[in-house]
Coordinates of C-alpha atoms in Angstrom, one line a residue:
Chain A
X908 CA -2.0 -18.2 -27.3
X909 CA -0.4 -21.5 -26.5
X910 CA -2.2 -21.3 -23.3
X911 CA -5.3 -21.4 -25.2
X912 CA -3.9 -24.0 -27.4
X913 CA -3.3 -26.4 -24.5
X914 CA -7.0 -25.6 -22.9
X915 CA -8.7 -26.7 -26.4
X916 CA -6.5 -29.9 -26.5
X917 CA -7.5 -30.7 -23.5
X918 CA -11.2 -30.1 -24.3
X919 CA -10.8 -32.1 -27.2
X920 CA -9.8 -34.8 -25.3
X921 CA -12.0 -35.0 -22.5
X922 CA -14.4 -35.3 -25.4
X923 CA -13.0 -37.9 -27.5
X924 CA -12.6 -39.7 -23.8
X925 CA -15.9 -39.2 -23.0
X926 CA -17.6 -40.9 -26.8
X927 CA -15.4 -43.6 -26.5
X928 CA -16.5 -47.1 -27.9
X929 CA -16.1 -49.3 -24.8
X930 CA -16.9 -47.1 -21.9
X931 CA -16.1 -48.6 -18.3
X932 CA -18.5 -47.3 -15.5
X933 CA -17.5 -45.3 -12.8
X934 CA -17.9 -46.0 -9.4
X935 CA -20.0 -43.4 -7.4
X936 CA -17.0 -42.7 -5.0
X937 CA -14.3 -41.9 -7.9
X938 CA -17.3 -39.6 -9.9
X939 CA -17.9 -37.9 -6.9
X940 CA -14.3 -37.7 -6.0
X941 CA -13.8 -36.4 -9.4
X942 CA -16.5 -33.8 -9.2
X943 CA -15.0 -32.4 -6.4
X944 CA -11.3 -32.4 -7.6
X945 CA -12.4 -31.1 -11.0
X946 CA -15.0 -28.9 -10.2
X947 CA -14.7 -26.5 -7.0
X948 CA -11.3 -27.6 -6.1
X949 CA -9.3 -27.0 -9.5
X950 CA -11.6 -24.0 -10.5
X951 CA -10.9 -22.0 -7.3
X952 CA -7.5 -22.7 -7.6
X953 CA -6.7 -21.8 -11.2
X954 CA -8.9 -18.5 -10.1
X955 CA -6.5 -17.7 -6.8
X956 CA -4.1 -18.3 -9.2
X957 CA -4.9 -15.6 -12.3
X958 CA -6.6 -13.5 -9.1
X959 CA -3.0 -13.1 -7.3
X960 CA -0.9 -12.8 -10.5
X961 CA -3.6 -10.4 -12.1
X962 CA -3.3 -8.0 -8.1
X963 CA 0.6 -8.9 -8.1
X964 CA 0.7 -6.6 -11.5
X965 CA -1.8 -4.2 -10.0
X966 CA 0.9 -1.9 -8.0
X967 CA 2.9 -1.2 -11.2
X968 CA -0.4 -0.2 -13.1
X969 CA -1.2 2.5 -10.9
X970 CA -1.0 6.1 -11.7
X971 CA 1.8 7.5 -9.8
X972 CA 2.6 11.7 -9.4
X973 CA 6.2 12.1 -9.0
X974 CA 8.7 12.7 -11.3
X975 CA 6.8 11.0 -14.4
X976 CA 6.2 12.6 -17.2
X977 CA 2.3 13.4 -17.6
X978 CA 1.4 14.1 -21.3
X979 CA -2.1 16.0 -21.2
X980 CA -4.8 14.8 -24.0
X981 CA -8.0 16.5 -24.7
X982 CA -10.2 15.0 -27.0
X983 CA -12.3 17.2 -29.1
X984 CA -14.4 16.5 -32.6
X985 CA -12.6 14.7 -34.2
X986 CA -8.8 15.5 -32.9
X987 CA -6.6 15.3 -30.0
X988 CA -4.5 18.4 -28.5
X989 CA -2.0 17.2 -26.7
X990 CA 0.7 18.8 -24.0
X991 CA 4.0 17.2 -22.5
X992 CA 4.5 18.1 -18.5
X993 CA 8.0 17.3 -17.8
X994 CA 9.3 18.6 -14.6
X995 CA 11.9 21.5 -15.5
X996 CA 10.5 22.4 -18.2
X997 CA 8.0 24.4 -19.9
X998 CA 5.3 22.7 -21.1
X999 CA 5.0 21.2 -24.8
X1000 CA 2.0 21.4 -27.1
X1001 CA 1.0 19.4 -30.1
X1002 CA -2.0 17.5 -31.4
X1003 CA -3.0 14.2 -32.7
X1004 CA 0.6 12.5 -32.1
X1005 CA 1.2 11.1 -28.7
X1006 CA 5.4 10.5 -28.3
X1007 CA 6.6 8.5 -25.4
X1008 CA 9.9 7.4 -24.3
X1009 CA 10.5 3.0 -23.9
X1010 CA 10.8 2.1 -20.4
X1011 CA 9.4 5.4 -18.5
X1012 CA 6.4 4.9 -16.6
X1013 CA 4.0 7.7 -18.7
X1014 CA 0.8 9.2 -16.8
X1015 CA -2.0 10.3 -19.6
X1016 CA -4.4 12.9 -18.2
X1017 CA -7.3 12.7 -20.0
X1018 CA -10.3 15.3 -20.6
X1019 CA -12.8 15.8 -23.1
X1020 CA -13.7 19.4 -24.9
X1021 CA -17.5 18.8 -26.0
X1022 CA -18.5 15.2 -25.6
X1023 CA -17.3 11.6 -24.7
X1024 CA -14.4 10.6 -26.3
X1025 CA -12.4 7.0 -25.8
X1026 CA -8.7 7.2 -25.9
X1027 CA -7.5 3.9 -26.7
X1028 CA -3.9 2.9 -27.9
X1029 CA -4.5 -1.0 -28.4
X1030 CA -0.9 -2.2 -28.5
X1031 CA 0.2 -0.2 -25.7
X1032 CA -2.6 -0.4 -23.3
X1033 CA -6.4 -0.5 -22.5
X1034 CA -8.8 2.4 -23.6
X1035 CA -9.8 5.4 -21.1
X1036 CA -12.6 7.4 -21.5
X1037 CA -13.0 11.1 -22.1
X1038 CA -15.8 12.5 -20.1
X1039 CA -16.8 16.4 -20.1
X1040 CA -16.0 17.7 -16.8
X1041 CA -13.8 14.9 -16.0
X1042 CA -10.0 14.3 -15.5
X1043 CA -9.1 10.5 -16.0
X1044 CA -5.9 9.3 -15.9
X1045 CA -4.0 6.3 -17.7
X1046 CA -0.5 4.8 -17.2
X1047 CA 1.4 3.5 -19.6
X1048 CA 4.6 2.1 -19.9
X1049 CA 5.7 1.4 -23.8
X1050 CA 8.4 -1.5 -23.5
X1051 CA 9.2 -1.7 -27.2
X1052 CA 10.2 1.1 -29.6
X1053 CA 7.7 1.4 -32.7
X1054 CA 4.6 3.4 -33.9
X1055 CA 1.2 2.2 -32.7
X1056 CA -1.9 3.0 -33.8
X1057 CA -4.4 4.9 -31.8
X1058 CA -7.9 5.7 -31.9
X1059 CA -11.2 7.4 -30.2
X1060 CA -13.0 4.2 -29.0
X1061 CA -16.6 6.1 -27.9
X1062 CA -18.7 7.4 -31.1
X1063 CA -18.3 11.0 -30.9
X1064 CA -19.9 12.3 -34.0
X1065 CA -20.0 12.0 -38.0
X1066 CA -16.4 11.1 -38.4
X1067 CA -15.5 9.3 -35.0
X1068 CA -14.1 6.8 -37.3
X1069 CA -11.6 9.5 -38.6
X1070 CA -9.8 10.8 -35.3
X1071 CA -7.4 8.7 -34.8
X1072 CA -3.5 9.3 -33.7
X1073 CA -0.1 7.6 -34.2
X1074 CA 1.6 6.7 -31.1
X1075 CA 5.9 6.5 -31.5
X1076 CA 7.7 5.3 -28.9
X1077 CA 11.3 6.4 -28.9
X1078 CA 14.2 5.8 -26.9
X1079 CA 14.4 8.2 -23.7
X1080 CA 17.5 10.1 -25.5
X1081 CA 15.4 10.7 -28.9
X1082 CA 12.8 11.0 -26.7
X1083 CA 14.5 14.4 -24.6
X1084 CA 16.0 15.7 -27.9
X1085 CA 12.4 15.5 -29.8
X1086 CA 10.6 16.9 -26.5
X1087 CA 13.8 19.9 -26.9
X1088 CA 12.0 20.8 -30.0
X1089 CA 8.6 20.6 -29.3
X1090 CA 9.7 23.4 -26.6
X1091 CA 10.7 25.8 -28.8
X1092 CA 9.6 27.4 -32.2
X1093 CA 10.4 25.5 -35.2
X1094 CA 13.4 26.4 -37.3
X1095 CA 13.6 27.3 -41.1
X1096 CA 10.2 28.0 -41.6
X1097 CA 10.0 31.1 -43.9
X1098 CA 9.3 32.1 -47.4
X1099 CA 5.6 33.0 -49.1
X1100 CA 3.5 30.4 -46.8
X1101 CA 4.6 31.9 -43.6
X1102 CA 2.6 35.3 -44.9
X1103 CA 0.1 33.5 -46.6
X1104 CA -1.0 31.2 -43.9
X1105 CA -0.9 34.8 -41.6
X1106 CA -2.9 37.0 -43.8
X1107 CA -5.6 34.5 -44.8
X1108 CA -6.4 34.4 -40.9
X1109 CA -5.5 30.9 -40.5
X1110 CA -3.7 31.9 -37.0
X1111 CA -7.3 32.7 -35.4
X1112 CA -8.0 28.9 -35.5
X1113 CA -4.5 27.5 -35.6
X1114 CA -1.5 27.9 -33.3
X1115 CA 2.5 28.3 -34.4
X1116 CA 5.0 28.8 -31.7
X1117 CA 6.9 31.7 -32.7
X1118 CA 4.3 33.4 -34.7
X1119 CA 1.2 35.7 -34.2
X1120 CA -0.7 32.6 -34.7
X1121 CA -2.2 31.7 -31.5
X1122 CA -5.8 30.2 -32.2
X1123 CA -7.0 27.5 -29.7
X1124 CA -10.0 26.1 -31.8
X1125 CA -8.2 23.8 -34.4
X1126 CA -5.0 21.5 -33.6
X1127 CA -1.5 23.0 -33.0
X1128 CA 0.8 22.8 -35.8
X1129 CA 3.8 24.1 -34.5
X1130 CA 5.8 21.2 -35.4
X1131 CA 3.1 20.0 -38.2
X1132 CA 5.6 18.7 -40.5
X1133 CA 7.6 16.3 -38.3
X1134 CA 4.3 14.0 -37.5
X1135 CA 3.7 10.9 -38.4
X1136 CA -0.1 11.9 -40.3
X1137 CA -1.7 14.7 -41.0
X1138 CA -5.8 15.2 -39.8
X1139 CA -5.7 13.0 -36.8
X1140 CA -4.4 9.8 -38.2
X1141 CA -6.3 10.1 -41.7
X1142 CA -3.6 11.0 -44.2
X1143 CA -0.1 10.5 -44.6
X1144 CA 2.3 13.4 -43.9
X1145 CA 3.1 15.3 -47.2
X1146 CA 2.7 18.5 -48.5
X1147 CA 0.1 17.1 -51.6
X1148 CA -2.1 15.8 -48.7
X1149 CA -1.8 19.1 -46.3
X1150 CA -2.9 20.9 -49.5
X1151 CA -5.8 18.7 -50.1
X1152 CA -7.2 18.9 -46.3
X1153 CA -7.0 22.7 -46.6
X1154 CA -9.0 22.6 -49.9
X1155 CA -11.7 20.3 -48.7
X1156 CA -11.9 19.0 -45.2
X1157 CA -14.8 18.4 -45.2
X1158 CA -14.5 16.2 -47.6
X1159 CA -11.7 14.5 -46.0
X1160 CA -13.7 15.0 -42.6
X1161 CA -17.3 15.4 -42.1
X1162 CA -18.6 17.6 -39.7
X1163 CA -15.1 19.0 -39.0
X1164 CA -15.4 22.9 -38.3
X1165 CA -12.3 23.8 -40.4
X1166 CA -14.3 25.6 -43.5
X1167 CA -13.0 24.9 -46.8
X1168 CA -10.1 27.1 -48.3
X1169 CA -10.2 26.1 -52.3
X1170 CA -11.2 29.8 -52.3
X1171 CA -7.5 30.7 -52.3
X1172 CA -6.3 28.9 -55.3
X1173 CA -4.0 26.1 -55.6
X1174 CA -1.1 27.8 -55.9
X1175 CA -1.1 29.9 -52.4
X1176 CA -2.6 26.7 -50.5
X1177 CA 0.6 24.7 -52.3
X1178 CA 3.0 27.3 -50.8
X1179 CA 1.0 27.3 -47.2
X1180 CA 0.9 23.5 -47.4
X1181 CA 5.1 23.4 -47.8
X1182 CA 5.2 25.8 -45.2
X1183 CA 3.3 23.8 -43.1
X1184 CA 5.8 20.6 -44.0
X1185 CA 8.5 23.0 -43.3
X1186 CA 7.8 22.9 -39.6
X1187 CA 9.3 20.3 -37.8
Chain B
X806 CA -22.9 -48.7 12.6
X807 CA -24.1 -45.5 11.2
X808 CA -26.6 -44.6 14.1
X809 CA -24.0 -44.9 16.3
X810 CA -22.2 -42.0 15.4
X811 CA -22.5 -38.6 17.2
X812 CA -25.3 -36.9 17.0
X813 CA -25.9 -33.0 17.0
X814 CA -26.6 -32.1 20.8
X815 CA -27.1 -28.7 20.4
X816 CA -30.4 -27.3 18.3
X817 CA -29.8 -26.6 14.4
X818 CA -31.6 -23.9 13.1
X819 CA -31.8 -22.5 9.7
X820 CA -29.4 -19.9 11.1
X821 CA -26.7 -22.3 11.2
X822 CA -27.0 -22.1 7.5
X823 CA -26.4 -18.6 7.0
X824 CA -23.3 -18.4 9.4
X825 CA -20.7 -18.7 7.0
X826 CA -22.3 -16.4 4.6
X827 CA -22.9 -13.9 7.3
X828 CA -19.5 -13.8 8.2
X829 CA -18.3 -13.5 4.3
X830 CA -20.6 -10.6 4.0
X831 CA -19.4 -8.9 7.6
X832 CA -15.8 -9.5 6.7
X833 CA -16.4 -8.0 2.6
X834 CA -18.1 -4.5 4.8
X835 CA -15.4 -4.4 6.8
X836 CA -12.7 -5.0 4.7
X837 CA -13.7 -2.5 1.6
X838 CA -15.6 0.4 4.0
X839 CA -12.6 0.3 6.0
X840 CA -10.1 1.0 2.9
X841 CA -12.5 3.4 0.8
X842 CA -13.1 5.2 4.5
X843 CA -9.5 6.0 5.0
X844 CA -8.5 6.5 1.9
X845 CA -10.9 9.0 1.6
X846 CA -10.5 10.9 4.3
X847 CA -6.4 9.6 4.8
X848 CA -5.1 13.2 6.8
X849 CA -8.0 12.6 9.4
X850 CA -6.3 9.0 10.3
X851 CA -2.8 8.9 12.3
X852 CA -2.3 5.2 11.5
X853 CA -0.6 4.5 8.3
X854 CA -2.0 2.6 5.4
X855 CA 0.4 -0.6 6.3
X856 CA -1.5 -0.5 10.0
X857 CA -4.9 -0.4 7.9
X858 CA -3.7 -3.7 6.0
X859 CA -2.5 -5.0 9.5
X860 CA -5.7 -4.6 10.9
X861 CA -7.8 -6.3 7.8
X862 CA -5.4 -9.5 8.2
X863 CA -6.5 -9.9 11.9
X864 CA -10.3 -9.4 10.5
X865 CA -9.4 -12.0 8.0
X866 CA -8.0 -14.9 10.3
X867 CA -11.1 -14.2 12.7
X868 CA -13.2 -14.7 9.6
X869 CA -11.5 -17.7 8.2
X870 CA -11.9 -19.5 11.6
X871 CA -15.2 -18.6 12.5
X872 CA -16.1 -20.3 8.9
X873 CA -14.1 -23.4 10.0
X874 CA -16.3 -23.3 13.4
X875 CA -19.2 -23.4 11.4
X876 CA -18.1 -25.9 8.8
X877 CA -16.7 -28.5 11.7
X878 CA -20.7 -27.8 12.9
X879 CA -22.1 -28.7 10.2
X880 CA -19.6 -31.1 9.1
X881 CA -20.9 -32.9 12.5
X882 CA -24.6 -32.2 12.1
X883 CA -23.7 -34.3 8.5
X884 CA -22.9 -36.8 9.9
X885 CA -18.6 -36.6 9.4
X886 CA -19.4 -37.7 5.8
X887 CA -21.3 -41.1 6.5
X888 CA -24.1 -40.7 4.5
X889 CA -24.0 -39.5 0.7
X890 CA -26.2 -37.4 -0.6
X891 CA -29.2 -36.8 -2.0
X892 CA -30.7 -36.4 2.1
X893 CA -34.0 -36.3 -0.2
X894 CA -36.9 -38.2 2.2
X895 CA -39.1 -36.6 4.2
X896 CA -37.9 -37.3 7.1
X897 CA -36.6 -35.1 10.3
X898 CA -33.3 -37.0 10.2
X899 CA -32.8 -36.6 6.5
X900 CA -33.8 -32.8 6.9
X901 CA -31.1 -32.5 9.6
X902 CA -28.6 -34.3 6.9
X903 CA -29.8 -31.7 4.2
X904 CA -29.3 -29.0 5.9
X905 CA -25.4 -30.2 7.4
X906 CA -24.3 -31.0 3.9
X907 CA -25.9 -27.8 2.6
X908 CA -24.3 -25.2 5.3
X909 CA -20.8 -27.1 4.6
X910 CA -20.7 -26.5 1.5
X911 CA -21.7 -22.9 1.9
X912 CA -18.6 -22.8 4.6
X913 CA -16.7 -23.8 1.9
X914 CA -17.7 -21.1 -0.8
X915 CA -17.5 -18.4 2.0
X916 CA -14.1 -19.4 2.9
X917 CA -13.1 -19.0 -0.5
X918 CA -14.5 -15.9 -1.1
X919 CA -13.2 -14.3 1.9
X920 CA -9.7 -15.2 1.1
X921 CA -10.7 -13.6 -2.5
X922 CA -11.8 -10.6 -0.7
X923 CA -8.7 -10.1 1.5
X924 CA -6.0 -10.8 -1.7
X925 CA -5.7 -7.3 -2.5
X926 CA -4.2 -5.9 0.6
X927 CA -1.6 -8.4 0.6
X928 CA -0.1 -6.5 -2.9
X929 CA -1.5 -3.0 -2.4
X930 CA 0.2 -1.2 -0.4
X931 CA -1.2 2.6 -1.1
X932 CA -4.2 4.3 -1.4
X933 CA -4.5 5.4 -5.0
X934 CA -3.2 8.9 -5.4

């Protein structure tokens, strides 16, 4: 910024230098002399200059295997599974919230289910592309703790705009203990929603560790009710807007293949919809 | 004063011209088919990556002095700087002038460029994995 600040000064300079009132002339030898100092000699030097800072930061920006941890993210219309690979430990699944600890090199893998997707976290670093059939991978390293925004960057559909995904970085500690969770089946979630979300056959779509819900089609909401938004970054986290997504995504979401459960009765998808916030 | 200065002796082709640029391009081949090559195909190699960047940095120095061969040629052919610019008549001598003034400043670009070129080896220092 006050990089760019300086350059425009200068600019403005040069041009209230160059519409001067009383102009002295130039000798041939000093323009030339000038051209060449200011043009090719200045110019290749500035660009060695931003060339060997830019490759000096190249090593660090490179996706490196060991010991890292590698958070898998699959982008799918119009939502995001995600799964934490930590060495030691079992894999984690979740979907449309990407954690990461501050100051741990993080390698993304990146795939697509149906067709291209952009995964792009602006504050934390440039946007990868999901391609079918294709693993990509993205390093990050989050140097401040905070939630970011992130988004799919490639239209993908009716409501690209509307998958987009929170990003918290956490310090490593919170990081392990939240990550401890994820790993296991959430605790103190009983009571009617538990057997209503079961017998209304919303398992065959969604998945809860710990239950006989196991679907693979629709996002993972083991730990639903600890994220930071609900429907891939649309909606706040609360049980009045859980309840309105199962009543009518597709108002919420255009062309999103979760079919509409007002059918049930406001009362039942209340109780699934505290459930569901129950599960952290 | 001026016409007493050394003359080229030897002939000055058009070729002369594309020496530096040549060299540029020969040294770019070399330098990125060499990495993408190994890298490639890195358990088929016994040498090491660091050997690799070794080996471009010889490549490099040849390059950068054959450029400053050609530039002190056509630095000469120019005349060591005693005429200016624009070498616009139609004459032989002012042809010969052109065509100095034109192939140093080519040297010039293709010196940079080939120090652009080699950069990256100095910092990387693995094949992406």
């Amino acid at each position: 910024m006050s990089t760019g600040a300086l350059i425009w000064l200068a600019l403005v300079g040069l041009l209230v230098y160059a519409i001067r009132d009383r102009r002295r002339t130039w000798s041939e030898d000093a323009a030339g002399k000038l051209i060449l100092w200011a043009g090719p000699v200045f110019s290749s030097a500035v660009l060695l200059g931003l060339l060997t800072y830019a490759l000096w930061l190249m090593p660090a920006l490179r996706p490196t295997t060991h010991g890292v941890l590698r958070i898998e993210v699959t982008g799918t219309q119009f939502w995001w599974r995600v799964v934490y690979h930590k060495s030691g430990r079992p894999p984690a699944i979740s979907a449309n919230e990407i954690r990461l600890p501050v100051g741990e090199p993080v390698e993304f893998i990146l795939r697509s289910d149906d067709v291209v997707h952009s995964f792009w976290m602006p504050s934390l670093g440039g946007k990868m592309d999901m391609i079918p059939g294709r693993t990509n991978t993205l390093p990050v390293l989050a140097n401040r703790e905070g939630v970011y925004r992130g988004a799919c960057a490639e239209f993908c559909g009716t409501s690209h705009a509307l998958m987009a995904f929170s990003a918290v970085a956490m310090m490593p500690d919170d990081f392990d203990r939240w990550l401890n969770i994820q790993s296991s089946p959430a605790s103190g979630a009983a009571g009617p929603g538990r057997d209503l979300f079961t017998r209304h056959g919303c398992g065959s779509c969604h998945r809860i560790d710990g239950t006989e819900a196991r679907g693979l089609v629709g996002p993972d909401l083991s730990h639903i009710g600890g994220r930071e938004t609900v429907a891939a970054g649309v909606l706040p986290n609360t049980e009045e807007m859980i309840a309105r997504f199962i009543a009518e995504p597709e108002v919420l979401k255009p062309g999103t293949r979760m079919p509409s459960f007002a059918m049930l009765g406001s009362a039942d998808i209340r109780a699934i919809a505290r459930y569901l916030k129950g599960l952290r | 004063m001026r016409t007493m200065l050394p003359r080229p002796s030897g002939p000055e082709s058009l070729w002369t011209l594309f020496t530096a640029p040549i060299v540029w391009v020969a040294h770019f081949l070399i330098s990125y088919l060499s990495v993408a090559i190994y890298c490639a195909k890195q358990e088929r190699f016994s040498i090491g990556f660091d050997a690799l960047r070794i080996a471009i940095g010889i490549a490099t120095v040849f390059a950068l002095v054959a450029i400053l061969v050609s530039a002190w040629l056509a630095w000469r052919q120019w005349g060591f700087g005693a005429h200016d610019p624009p070498h616009d008549e139609p004459t032989r001598h002012d042809r010969t002038l052109f065509q100095g003034f034109a192939t140093l400043l080519l040297s010039g670009l293709s010196f940079i460029a080939v120090i652009f070129v080699a950069l990256p080896v100095l910092f990387m220092t693995e094949c992406l994995r």
